[in-house]
Coordinates of C-alpha atoms in Angstrom, one line a residue:
X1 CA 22.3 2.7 -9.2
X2 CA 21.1 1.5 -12.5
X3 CA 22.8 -1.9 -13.5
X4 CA 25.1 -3.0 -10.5
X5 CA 22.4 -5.0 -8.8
X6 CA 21.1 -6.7 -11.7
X7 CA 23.7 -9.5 -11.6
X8 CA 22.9 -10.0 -7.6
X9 CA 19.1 -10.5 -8.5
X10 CA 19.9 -12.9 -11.0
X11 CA 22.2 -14.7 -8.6
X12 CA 19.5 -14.7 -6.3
X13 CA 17.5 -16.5 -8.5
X14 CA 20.0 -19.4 -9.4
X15 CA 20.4 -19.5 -5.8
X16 CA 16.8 -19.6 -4.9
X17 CA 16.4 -22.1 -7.8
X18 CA 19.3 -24.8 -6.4
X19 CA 18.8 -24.0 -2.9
X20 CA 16.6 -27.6 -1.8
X21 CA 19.0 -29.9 -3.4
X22 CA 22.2 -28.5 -2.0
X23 CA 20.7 -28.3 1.5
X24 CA 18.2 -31.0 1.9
X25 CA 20.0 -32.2 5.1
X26 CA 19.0 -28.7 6.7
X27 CA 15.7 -30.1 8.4
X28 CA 13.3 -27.7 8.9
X29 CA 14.7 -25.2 7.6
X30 CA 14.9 -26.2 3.7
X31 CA 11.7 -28.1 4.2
X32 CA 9.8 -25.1 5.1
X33 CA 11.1 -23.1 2.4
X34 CA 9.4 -21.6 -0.4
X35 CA 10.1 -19.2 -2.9
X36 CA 8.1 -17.2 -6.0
X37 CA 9.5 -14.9 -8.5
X38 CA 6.4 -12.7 -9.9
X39 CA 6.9 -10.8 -13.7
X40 CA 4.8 -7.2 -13.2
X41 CA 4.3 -5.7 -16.8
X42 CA 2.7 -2.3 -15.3
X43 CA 1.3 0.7 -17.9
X44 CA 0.7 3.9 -16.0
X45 CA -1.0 7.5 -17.4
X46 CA -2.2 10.2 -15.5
X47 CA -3.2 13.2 -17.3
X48 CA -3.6 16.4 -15.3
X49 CA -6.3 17.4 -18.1
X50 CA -6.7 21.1 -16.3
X51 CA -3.1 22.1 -16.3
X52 CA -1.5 24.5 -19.3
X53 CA 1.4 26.0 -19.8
X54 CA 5.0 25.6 -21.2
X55 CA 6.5 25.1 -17.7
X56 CA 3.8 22.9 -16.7
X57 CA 3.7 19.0 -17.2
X58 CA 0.0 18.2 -17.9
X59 CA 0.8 14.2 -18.4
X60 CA 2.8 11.9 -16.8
X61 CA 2.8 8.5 -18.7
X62 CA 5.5 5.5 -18.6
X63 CA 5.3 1.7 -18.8
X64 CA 7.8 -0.7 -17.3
X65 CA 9.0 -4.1 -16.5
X66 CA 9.5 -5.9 -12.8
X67 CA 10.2 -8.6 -11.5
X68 CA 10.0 -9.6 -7.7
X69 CA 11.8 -12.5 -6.1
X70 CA 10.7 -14.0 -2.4
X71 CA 12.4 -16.1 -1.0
X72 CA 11.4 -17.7 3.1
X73 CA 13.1 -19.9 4.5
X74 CA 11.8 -22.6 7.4
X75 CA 12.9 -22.4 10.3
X76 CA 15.6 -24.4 12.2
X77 CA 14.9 -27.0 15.1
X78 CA 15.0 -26.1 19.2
X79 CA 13.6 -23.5 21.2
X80 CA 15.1 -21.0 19.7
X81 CA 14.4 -21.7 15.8
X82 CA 16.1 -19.1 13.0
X83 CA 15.4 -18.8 9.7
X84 CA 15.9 -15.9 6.5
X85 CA 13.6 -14.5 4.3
X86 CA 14.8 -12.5 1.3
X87 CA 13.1 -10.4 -1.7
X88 CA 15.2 -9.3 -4.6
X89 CA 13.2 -6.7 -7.0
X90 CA 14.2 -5.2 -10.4
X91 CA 12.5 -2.8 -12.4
X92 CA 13.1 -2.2 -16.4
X93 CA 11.7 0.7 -18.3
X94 CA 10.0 0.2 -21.1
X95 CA 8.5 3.8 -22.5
X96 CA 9.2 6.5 -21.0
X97 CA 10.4 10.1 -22.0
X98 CA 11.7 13.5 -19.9
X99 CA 8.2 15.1 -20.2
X100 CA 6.3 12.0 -19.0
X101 CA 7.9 11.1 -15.8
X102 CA 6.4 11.3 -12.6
X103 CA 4.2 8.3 -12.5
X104 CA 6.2 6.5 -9.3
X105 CA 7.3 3.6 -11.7
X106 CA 10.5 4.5 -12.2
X107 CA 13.4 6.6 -10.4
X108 CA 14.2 10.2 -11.7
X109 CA 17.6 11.3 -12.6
X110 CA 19.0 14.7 -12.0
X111 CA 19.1 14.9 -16.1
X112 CA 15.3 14.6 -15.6
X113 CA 14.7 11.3 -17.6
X114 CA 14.0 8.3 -15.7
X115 CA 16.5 5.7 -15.2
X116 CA 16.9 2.3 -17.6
X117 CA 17.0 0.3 -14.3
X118 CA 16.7 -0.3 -11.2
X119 CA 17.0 -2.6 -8.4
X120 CA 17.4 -4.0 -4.5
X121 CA 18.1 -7.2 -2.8
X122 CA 17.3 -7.3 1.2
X123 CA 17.0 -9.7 3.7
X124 CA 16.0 -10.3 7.5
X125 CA 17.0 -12.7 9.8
X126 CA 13.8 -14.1 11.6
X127 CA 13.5 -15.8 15.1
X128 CA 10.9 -17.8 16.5
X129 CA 10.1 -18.6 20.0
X130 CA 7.2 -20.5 20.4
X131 CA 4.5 -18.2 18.9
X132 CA 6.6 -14.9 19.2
X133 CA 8.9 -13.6 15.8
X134 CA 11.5 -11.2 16.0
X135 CA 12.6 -10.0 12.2
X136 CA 15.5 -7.8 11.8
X137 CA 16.4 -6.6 8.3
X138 CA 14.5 -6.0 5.0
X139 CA 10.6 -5.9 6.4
X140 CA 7.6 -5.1 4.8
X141 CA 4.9 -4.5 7.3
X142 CA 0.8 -3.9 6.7
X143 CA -0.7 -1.9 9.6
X144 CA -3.2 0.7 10.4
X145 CA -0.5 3.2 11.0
X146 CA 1.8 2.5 8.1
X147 CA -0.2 0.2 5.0
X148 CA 1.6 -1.8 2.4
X149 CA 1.6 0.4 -0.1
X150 CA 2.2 -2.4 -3.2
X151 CA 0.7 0.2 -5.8
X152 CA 3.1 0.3 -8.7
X153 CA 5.7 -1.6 -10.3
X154 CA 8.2 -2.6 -7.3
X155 CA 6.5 -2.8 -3.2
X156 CA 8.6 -0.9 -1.0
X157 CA 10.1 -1.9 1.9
X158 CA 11.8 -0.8 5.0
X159 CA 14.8 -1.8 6.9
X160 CA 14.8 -1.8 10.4
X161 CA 13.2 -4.9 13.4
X162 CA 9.9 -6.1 13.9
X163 CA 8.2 -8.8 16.8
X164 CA 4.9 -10.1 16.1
X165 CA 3.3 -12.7 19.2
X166 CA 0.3 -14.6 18.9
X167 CA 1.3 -16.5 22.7
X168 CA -2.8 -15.8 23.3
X169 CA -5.4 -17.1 21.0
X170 CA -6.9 -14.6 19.5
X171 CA -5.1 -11.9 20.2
X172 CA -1.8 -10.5 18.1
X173 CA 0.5 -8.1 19.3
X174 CA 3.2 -6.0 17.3
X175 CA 5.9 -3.4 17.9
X176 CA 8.8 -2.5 15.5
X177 CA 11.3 0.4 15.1
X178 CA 11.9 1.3 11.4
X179 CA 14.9 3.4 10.6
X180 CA 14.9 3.8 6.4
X181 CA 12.6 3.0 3.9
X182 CA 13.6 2.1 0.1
X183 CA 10.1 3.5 -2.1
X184 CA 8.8 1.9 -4.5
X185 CA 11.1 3.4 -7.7
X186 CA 14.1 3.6 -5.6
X187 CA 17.1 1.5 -5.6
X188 CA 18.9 2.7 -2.2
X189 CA 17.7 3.5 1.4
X190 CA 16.9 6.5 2.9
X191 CA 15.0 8.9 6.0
X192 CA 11.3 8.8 5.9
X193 CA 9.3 11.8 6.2
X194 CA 5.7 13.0 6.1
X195 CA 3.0 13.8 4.4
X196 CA -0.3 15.9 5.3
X197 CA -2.6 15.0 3.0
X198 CA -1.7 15.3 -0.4
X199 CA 1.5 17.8 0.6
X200 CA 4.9 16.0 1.2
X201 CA 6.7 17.8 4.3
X202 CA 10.5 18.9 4.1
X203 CA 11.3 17.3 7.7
X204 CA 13.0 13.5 7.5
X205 CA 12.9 11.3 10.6
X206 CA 15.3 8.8 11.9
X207 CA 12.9 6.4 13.0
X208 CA 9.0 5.0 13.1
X209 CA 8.2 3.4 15.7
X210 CA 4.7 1.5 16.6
X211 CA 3.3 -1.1 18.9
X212 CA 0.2 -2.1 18.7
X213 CA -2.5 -5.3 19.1
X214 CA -5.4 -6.7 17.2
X215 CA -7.8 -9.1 19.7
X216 CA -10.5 -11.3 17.5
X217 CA -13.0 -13.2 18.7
X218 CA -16.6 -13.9 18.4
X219 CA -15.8 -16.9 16.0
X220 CA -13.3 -14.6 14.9
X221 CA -16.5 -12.8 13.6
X222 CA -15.1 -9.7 16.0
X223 CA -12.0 -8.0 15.9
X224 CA -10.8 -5.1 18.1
X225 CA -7.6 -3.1 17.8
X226 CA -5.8 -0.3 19.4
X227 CA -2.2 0.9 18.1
X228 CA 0.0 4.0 18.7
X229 CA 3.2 4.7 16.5
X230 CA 5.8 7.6 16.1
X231 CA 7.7 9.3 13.2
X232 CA 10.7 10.7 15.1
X233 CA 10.6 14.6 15.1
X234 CA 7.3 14.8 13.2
X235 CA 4.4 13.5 14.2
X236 CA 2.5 10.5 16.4
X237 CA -0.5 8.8 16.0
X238 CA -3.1 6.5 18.1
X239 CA -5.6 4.7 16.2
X240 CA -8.5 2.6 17.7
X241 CA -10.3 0.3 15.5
X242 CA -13.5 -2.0 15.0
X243 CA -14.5 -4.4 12.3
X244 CA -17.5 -6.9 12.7
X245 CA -19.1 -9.5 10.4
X246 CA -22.5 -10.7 11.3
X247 CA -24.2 -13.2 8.6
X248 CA -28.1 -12.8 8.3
X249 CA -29.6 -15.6 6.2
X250 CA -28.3 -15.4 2.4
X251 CA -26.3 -12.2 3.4
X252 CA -23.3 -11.5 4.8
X253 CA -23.2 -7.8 7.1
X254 CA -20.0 -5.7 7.6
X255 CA -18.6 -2.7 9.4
X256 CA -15.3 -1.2 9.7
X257 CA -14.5 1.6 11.7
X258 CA -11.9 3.8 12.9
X259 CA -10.6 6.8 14.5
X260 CA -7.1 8.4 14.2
X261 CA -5.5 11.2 16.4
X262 CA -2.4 12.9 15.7
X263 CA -0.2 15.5 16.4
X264 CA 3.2 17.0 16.0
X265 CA 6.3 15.0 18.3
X266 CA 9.2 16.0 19.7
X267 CA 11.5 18.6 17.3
X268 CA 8.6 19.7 15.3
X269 CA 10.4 18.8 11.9
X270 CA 6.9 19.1 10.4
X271 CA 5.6 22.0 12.1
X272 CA 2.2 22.0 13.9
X273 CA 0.4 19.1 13.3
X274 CA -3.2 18.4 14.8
X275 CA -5.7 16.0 12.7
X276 CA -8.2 14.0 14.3
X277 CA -10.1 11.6 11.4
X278 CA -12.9 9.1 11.7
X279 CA -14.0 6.5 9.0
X280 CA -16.5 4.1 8.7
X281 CA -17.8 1.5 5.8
X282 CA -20.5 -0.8 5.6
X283 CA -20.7 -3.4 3.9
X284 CA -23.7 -6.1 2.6
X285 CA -22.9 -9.2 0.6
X286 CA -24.7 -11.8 -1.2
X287 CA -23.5 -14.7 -3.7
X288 CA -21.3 -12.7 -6.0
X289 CA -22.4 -9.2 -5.4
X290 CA -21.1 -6.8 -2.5
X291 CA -21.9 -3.2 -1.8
X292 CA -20.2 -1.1 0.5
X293 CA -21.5 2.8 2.2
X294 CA -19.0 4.6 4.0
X295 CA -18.3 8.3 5.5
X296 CA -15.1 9.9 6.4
X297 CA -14.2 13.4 7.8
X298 CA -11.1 15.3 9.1
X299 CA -10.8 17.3 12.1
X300 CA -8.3 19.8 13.8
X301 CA -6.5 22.2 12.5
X302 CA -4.3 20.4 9.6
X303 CA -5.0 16.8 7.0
X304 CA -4.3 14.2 7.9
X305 CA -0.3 12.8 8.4
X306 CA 1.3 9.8 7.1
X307 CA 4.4 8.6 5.7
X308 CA 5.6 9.7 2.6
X309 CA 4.8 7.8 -0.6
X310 CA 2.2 5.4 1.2
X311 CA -1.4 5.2 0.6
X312 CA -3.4 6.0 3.5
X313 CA -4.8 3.4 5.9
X314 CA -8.6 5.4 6.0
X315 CA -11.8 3.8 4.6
X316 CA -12.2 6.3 1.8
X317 CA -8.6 5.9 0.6
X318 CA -8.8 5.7 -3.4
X319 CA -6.3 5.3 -6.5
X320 CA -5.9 9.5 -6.7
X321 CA -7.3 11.5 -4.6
X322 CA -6.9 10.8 -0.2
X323 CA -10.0 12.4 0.7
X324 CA -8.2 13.4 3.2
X325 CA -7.2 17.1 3.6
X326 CA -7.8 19.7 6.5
X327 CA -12.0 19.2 7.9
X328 CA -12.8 17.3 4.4
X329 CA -16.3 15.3 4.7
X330 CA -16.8 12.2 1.8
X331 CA -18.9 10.3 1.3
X332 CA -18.3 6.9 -0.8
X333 CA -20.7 4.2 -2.7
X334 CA -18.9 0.8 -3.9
X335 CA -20.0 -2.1 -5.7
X336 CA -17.7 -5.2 -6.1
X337 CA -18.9 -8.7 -8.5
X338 CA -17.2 -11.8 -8.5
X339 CA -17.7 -13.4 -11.7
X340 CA -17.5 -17.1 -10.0
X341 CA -21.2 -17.0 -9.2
X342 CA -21.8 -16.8 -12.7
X343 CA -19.9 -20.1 -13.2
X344 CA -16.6 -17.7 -14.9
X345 CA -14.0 -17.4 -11.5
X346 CA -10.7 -15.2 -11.4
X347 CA -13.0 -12.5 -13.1
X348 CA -13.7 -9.7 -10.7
X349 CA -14.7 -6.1 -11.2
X350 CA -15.5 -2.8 -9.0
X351 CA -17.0 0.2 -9.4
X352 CA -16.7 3.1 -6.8
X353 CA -17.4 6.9 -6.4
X354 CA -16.5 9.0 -3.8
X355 CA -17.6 12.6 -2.9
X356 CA -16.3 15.2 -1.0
X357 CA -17.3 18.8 0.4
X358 CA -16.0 20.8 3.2
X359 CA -12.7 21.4 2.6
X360 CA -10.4 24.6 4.1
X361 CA -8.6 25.3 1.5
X362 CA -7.2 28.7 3.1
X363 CA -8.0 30.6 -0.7
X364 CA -11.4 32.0 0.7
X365 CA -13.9 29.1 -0.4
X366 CA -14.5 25.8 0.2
X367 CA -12.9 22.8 -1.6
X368 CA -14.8 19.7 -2.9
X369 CA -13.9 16.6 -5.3
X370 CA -15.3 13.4 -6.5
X371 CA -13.7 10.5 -8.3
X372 CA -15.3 7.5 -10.0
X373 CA -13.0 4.7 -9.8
X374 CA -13.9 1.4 -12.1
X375 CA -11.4 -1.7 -11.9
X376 CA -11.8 -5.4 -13.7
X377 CA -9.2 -8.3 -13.1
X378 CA -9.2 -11.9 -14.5
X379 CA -6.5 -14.7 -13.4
X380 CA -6.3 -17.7 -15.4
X381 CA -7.6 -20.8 -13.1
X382 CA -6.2 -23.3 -15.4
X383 CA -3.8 -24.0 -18.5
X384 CA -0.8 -23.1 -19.7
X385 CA -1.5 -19.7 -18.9
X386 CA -2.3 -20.6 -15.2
X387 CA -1.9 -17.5 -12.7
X388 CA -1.2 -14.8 -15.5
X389 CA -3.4 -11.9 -14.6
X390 CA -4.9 -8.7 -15.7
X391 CA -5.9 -5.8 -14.2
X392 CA -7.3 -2.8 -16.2
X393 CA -7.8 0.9 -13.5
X394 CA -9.4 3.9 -15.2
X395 CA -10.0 6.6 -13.0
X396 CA -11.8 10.2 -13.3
X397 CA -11.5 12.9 -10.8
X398 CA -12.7 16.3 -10.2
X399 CA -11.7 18.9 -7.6
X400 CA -12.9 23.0 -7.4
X401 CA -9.3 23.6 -5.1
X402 CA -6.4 20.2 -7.0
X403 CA -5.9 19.3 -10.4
X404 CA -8.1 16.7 -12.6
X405 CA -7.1 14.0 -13.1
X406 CA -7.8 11.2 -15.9
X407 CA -6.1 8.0 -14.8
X408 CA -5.4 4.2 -17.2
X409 CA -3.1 1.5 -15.8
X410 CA -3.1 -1.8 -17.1
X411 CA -1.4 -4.5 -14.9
X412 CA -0.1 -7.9 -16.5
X413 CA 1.5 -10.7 -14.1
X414 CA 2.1 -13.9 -13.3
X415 CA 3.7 -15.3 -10.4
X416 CA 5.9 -18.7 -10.5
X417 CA 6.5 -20.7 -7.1
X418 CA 10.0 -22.2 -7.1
X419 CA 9.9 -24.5 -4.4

C-alpha cells in the first residue's frame, strides 16, 4: 500500500509532461488539454485539551507532504466527442509518531503508526454530447448531498458514473450512482457508510445514488435547486435550496437557505434514522469587507446523516465541530476581509464564531458548544514565488456534552500548470 504506486504517479507525471508533443496531431483533444501538479505541505494538531488518562490520546498531531497531479484532456471531434481526465495523488509523512495519529493526514496501520506513504492514480472516461457529459471512473463531485470534502492533505474521490446537462440555459441537471469511495488518507477503495452527526455508523452501502437540478436566473442573480440522493441500505435524503444576490448601492445583499429531510432506506443498515434540518446565512458586502448572520437547527428524532469522512453541506458547517447533532439550535457571526481593497491582494482573512444550545444529549441535560474559528491566507501575485500560498487555521472549541478542542494547521502550496 505504501510504495507500489509511487513509481505510477511519477510516470504520470513524465507522461503528463510529454503528452502535447507526442500527440499534437490529436485535434481537439491535445489542444484542449491541460494539466497541474499542486505540492501540499499540510501541519495538523488537535489537542483534546479535556481528555486524561493513560489509555486516552489527548493530542493528535502530524505533518506531511502531497502532491496532486490533474490531468484533463480535450475532447475529440463529432457528435459524439470523448476525452479522459486523470488525478494521481501521493502523500509523504513528515512527523508523525504512534501517540499522535488521528489527524486524517495519513493512513493508520494495524501496528498503530501511520504509514510512510501513500498513494492513488484514477481516471474517468468522459463523453460529451452537445451540452450533456457522462463520466465514468475516478469522479470527484461537489453537491448539496455529498460536498467535496478537500480538507486535509490528499481530496478524496469516488469511483463510480456521473451525467451533468446544461441542454437549457440556466438550468443544470445531475444524476450519478457512486459505488466506492477512496478518503482522503487512503490508498485503496472501499464501501461508504454513514455518519449521524459527529458518530460514524457500522453499516457500509453499495451505492450513493443522487439526481438532482440547480435552475439560475434573474441575471443569474437567482438560483433555485431541488435534489434527492440515496445511500443504499442507510439512509435518503431530499434537499431544497435557495440562494439570492441582490446589489443595493455600494453593497452587495446575500441569502442562502436550505432544508434537508432524511430518513432511514431500505435494510436499515443504520438503524432508525429521522432528521429534518434547516439553515440559513445572510450575507452583506462592501469593498473588501463581508459579514455573514446565519441560524441552523436539527429536527426529528436523530442528527443529522451524511457520508462518512465528508464535511457537511449545512450553512453552519465549521473546521471541528458540525453543529449538527440531534434538535441542536446555532447560531453563527462571520467576518471575511480581502486585503486587495487595501491595495495588498492574495491576502485574505476570516474570523467566525458559532454557538450552540439545545442539544439531546440522552445523559439527562442539555448539550451546548461554541467555537471561534480565525483563518488568514496570502498567495503570491507575482515573482518567482508566483502562486505559493499560505494558510494559517487556529481553532477553539468548547462543548458541556464532546471534547475541547484546540486546533493549528498551517497549509503551504503552490500549484504548477503543465500545459
Amino acid at each position: 500500500m505504501q510504495n507500489t504506486m509511487i513509481p505510477k504517479l511519477s510516470l504520470a507525471v513524465a507522461a503528463a509532461s510529454v503528452l502535447p508533443s507526442v500527440h499534437a496531431a490529436d485535434g481537439g483533444f491535445i489542444d484542449g488539454a491541460s494539466a497541474t501538479l499542486q505540492a501540499r505541505n499540510y501541519y495538523f494538531s488537535r489537542d483534546f485539551s479535556d481528555i486524561v488518562g493513560a489509555n486516552q490520546q489527548s493530542k493528535a498531531e502530524e505533518w506531511g507532504q502531497g502532491f496532486i497531479l490533474n490531468f484533463k484532456s480535450g475532447y475529440t471531434q463529432g457528435t459524439v466527442r470523448l476525452g479522459v481526465d486523470a488525478i494521481g495523488q501521493l502523500g509523504l509523512k513528515l512527523d508523525s509518531s504512534r501517540d499522535r495519529v488521528g489527524t486524517g493526514l495519513l493512513p493508520v496501520g494495524d501496528d498503530g503508526r501511520a504509514a510512510d506513504d501513500y498513494s492513488r492514480f484514477g481516471a474517468a472516461l468522459k463523453v460529451r454530447v452537445s451540452d450533456t457529459e457522462l463520466k465514468i471512473g475516478e469522479l470527484q463531485p461537489n453537491l448539496p448531498l455529498l460536498t467535496f470534502s478537500d480538507i486535509r492533505l490528499l481530496p478524496p474521490t469516488y469511483q463510480g458514473a456521473s451525467i451533468i446537462s446544461n441542454e437549457v440555459a440556466g438550468l443544470t441537471l445531475h444524476g450519478g450512482h457512486l459505488r466506492s469511495t477512496s478518503l482522503r488518507n487512503e490508498a485503496g477503495d472501499g464501501r461508504m457508510r454513514a455518519m449521524l452527526g459527529r458518530t460514524p455508523q457500522a453499516g457500509f452501502s453499495d451505492a450513493f445514488n443522487y439526481v438532482g437540478g440547480d435552475y439560475a436566473f434573474n441575471a443569474e442573480r437567482t438560483s433555485l435547486s431541488a435534489w434527492y440522493a440515496q445511500l443504499e441500505d442507510i439512509y435518503k435524503q431530499r434537499f431544497i435550496g435557495l440562494k439570492h444576490s441582490e446589489p443595493l448601492g455600494s453593497w452587495t445583499l446575500g441569502a442562502n437557505l436550505g432544508v434537508y429531510d432524511s430518513n432511514e432506506d431500505g435494510s436499515k443498515l443504520a438503524g432508525a434514522i429521522d432528521n429534518q434540518a434547516f439553515y440559513s446565512l445572510l450575507s452583506a458586502k462592501r469593498g473588501g469587507h463581508t459579514f455573514y448572520v446565519g441560524y441552523q437547527a436539527m429536527f426529528g428524532d436523530h442528527a443529522f446523516p451524511r457520508v462518512f469522512a465528508n464535511v457537511t453541506p449545512l450553512g453552519n458547517e465549521v473546521p471541528t465541530y458540525e453543529f449538527a447533532e440531534k434538535d441542536e439550535r446555532s447560531w453563527q457571526v462571520r467576518y471575511d476581509y480581502d486585503f486587495a481593497a487595501l491595495g495588498v491582494p492574495g491576502l485574505v482573512a476570516t474570523v467566525r464564531y458559532i454557538t450552540s444550545d439545545n442539544v439531546d444529549t440522552d445523559r439527562g441535560f442539555e448539550g451546548t458548544a461554541h467555537e471561534r474559528d480565525l483563518d488568514v491566507g496570502y498567495t503570491v501575485q507575482s515573482g518567482l514565488l508566483k502562486n505559493v500560498g499560505i494558510r494559517i487555521r487556529n481553532v477553539a472549541a468548547r462543548s458541556n456534552y464532546r471534547s475541547d478542542i484546540d486546533e493549528n494547521r498551517v497549509i503551504l502550496s503552490y500549484t504548477l500548470a503543465l500545459f
